[in-house]
Coordinates of N, CA and C in Angstrom, one line a residue:
X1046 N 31.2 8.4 19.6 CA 30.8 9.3 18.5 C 29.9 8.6 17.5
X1047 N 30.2 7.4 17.1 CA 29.4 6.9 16.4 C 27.7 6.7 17.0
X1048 N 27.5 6.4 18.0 CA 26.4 6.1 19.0 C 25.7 7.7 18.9
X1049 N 26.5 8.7 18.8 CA 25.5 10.0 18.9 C 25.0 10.1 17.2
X1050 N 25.9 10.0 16.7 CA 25.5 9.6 14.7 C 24.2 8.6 14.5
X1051 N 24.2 7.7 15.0 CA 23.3 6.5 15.2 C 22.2 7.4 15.7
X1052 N 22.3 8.0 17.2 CA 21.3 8.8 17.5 C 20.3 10.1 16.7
X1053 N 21.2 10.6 16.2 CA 21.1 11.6 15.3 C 20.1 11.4 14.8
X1054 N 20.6 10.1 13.9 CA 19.6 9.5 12.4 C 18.5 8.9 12.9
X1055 N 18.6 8.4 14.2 CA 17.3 7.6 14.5 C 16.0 8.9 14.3
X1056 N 16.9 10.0 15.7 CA 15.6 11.0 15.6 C 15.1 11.9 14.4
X1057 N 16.3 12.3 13.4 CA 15.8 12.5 12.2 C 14.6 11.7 11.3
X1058 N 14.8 10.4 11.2 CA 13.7 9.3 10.6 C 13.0 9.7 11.6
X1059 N 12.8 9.9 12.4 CA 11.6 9.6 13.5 C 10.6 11.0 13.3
X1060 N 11.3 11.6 13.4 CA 10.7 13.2 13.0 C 9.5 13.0 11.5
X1061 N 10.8 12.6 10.5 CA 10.0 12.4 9.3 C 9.0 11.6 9.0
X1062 N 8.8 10.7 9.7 CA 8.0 10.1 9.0 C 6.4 9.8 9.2
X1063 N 5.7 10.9 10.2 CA 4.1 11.5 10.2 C 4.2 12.5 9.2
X1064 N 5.3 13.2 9.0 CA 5.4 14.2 7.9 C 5.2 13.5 6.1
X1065 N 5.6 12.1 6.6 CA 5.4 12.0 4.6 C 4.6 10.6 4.4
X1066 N 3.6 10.6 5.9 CA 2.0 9.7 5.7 C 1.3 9.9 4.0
X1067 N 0.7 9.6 3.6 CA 0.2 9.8 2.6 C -1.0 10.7 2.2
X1068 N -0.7 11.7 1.0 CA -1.7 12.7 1.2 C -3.2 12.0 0.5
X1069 N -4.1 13.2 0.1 CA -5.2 13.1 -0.1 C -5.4 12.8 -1.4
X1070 N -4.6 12.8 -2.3 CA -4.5 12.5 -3.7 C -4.7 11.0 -3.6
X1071 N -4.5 10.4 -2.5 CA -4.5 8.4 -2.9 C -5.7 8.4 -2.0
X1072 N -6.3 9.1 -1.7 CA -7.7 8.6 -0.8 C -8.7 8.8 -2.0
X1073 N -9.7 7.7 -2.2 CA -10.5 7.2 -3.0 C -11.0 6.0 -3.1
X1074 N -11.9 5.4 -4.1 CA -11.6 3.6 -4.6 C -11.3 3.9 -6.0
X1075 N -11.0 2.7 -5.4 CA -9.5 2.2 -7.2 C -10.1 0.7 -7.4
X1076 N -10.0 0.2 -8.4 CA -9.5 -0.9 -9.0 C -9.0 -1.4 -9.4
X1077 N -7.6 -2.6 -8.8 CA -6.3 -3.0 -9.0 C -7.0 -4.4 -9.9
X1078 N -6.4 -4.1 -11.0 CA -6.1 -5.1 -12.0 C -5.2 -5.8 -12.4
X1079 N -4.4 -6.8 -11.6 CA -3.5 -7.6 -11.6 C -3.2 -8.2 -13.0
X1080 N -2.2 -8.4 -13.7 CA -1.6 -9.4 -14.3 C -2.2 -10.7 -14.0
X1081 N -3.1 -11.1 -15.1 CA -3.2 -12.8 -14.2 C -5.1 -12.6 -14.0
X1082 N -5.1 -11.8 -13.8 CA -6.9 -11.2 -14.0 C -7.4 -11.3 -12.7
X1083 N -6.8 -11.2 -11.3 CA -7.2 -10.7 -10.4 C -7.6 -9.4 -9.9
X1084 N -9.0 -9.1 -9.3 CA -9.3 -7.7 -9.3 C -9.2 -7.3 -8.1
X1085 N -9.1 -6.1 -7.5 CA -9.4 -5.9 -6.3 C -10.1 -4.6 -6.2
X1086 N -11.1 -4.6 -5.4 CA -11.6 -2.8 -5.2 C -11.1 -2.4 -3.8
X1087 N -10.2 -1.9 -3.8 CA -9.6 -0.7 -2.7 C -9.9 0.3 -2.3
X1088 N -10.4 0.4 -1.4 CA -11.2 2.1 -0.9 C -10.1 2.5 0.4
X1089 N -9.6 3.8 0.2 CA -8.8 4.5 0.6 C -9.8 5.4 1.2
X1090 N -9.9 5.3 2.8 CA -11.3 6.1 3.1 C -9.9 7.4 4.1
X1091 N -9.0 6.9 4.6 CA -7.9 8.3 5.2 C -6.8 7.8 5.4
X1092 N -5.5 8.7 5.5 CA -4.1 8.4 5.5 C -4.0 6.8 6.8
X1093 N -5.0 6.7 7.6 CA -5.1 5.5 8.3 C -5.7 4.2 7.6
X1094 N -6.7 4.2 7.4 CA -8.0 3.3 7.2 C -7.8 2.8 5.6
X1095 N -7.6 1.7 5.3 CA -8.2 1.0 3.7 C -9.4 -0.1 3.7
X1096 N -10.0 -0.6 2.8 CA -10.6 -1.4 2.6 C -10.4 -2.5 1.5
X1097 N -10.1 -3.7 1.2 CA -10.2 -4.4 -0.3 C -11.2 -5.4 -0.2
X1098 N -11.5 -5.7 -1.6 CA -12.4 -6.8 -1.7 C -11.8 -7.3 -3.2
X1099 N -11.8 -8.7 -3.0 CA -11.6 -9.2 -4.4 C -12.6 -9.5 -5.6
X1100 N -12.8 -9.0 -6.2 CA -13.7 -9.0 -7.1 C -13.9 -9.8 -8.2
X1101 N -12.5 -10.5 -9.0 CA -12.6 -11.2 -9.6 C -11.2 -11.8 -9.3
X1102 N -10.7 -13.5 -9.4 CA -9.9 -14.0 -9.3 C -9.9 -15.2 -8.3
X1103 N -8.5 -15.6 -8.1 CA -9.1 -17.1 -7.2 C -9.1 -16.8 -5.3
X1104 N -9.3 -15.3 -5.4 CA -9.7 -15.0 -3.8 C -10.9 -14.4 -3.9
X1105 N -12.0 -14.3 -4.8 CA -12.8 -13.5 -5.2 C -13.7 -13.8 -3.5
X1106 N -14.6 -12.8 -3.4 CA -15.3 -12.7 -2.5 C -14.3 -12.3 -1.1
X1107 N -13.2 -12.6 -1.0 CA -12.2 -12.2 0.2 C -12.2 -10.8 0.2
X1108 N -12.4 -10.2 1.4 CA -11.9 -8.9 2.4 C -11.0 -9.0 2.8
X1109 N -10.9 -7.2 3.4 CA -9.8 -6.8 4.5 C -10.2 -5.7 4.9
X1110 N -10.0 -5.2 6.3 CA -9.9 -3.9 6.9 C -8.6 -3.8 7.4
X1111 N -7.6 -2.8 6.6 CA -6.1 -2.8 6.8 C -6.2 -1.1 7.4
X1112 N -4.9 -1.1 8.2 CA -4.4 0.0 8.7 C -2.9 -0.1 8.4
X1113 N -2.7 0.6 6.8 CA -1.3 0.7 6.7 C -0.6 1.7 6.9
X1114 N 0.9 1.2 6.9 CA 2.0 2.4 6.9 C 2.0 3.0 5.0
X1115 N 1.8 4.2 5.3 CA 1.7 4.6 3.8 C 2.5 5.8 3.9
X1116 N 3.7 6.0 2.6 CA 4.0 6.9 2.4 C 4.1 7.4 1.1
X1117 N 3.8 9.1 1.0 CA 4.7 9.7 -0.1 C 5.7 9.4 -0.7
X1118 N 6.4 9.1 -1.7 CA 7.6 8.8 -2.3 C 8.0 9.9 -3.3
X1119 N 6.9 10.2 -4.0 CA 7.0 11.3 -5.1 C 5.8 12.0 -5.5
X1120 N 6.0 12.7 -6.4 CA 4.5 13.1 -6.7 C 3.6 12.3 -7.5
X1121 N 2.8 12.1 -6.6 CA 1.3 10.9 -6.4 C 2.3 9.1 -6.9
X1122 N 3.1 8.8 -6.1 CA 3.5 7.8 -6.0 C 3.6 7.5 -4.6
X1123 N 2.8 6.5 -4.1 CA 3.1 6.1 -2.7 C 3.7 4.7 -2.6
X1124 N 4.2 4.4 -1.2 CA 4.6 3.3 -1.0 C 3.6 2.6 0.2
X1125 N 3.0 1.4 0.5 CA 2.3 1.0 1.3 C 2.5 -0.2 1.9
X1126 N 2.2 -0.6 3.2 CA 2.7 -1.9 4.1 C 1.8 -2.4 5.2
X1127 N 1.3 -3.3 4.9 CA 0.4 -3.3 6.2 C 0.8 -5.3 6.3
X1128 N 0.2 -5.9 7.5 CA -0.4 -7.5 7.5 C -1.7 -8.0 7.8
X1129 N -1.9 -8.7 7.0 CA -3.2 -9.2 7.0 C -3.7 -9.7 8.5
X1130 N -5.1 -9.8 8.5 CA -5.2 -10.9 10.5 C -5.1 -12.0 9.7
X1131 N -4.5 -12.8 8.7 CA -3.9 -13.9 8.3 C -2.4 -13.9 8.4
X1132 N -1.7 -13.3 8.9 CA -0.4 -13.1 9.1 C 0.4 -12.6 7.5
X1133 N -0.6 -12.4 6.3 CA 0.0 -12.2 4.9 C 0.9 -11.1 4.9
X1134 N 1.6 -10.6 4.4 CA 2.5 -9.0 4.7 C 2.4 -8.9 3.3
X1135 N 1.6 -7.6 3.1 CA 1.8 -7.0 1.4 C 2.3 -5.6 1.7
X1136 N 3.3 -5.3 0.3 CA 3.7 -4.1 0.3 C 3.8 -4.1 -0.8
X1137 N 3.3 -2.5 -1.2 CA 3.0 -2.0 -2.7 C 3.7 -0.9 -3.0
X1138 N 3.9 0.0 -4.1 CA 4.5 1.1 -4.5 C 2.9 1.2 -5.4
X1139 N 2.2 2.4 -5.3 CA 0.9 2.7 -6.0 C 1.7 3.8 -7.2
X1140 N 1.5 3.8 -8.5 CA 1.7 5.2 -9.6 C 0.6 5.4 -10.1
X1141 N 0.4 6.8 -9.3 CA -1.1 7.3 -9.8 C -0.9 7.9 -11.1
X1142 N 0.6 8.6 -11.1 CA 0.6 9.3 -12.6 C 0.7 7.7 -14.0
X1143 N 1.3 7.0 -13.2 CA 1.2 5.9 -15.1 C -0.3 5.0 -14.3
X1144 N -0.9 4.8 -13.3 CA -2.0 4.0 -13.2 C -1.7 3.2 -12.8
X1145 N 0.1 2.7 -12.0 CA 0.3 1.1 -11.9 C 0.3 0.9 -10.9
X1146 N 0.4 -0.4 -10.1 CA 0.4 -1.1 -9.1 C 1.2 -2.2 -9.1
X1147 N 2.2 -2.1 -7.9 CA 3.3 -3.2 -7.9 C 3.1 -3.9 -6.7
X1148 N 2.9 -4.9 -6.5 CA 2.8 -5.6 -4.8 C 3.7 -7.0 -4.8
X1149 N 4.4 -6.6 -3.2 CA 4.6 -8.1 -2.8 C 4.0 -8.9 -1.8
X1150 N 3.6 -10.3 -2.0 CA 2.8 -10.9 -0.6 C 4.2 -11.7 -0.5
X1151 N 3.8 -11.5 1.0 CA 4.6 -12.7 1.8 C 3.6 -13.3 2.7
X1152 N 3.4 -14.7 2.1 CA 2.6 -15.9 2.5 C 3.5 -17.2 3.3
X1153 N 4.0 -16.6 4.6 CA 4.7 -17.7 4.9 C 6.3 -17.9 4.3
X1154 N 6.5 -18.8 4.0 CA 7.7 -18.8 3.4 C 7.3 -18.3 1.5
X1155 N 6.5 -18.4 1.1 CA 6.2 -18.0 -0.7 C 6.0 -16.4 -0.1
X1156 N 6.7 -16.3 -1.7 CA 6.8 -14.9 -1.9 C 6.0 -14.8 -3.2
X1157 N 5.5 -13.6 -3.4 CA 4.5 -13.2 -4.8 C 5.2 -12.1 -5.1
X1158 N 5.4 -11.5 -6.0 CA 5.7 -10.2 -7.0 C 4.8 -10.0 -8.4
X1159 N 3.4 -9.1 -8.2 CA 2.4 -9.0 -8.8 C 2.2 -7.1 -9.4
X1160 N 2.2 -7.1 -10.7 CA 2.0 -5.8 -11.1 C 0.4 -5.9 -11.7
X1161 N 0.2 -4.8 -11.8 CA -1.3 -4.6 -12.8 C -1.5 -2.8 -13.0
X1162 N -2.9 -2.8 -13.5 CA -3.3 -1.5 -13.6 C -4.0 -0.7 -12.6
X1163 N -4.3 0.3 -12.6 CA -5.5 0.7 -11.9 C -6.2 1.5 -12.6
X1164 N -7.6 1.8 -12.1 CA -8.8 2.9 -12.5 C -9.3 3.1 -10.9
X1165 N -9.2 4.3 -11.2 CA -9.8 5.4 -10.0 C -11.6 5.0 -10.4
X1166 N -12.4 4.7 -9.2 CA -13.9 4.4 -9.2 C -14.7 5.8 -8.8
X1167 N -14.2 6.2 -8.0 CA -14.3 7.6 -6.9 C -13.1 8.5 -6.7

């Protein structure tokens, strides 16, 4: 019985979760202003495809072309996850309604926990 429970919930999550991809409200560019004066410009071009570039800070001039897992969480709050082709693993929670940005990097064994602001560019 337990194994059909187990089953259950798998296919329930499984069902859900193309359903709560991230809508059109987070497709844009932004610029994430970290704590610490790191910048990034983020272009959210579809619920697949992002883009960053660092703009100011000690990665300045560094890119990415990420394909993350992004979800809805609430209204205009997503949650995001992707890995770098550096092997980096960042995950964010975006609040479009207060403007914030929360991210974790996982660099190997260091871990980062980084907030800042944003401004919508587009």
């Amino acid at each position: 019985m337990k194994s059909l429970s187990l089953l259950f919930s798998s296919l329930l999550f499984a069902t859900w979760i193309p359903a709560a991809h991230a809508a059109e409200a987070f497709i844009g560019q932004f610029l994430y202003k970290y704590d610490g004066g790191s910048i990034y410009r983020v272009e959210v071009k579809d619920p697949q495809l992002m883009t960053w570039t660092c703009v100011e800070g000690s990665e300045k001039g560094a890119s990415g072309k990420e394909h993350p897992d992004r979800f809805k969480i609430a209204d205009k709050i997503y949650f995001a996850s992707w890995v770098e082709k550096t092997g980096i693993t960042v995950t964010q929670v975006v609040n479009l309604n207060t403007m914030k940005v929360y991210s974790t990097i996982i660099d190997g064994k260091e871990r980062y926990v980084i907030s800042g602001a944003i401004v919508r560019e587009k």
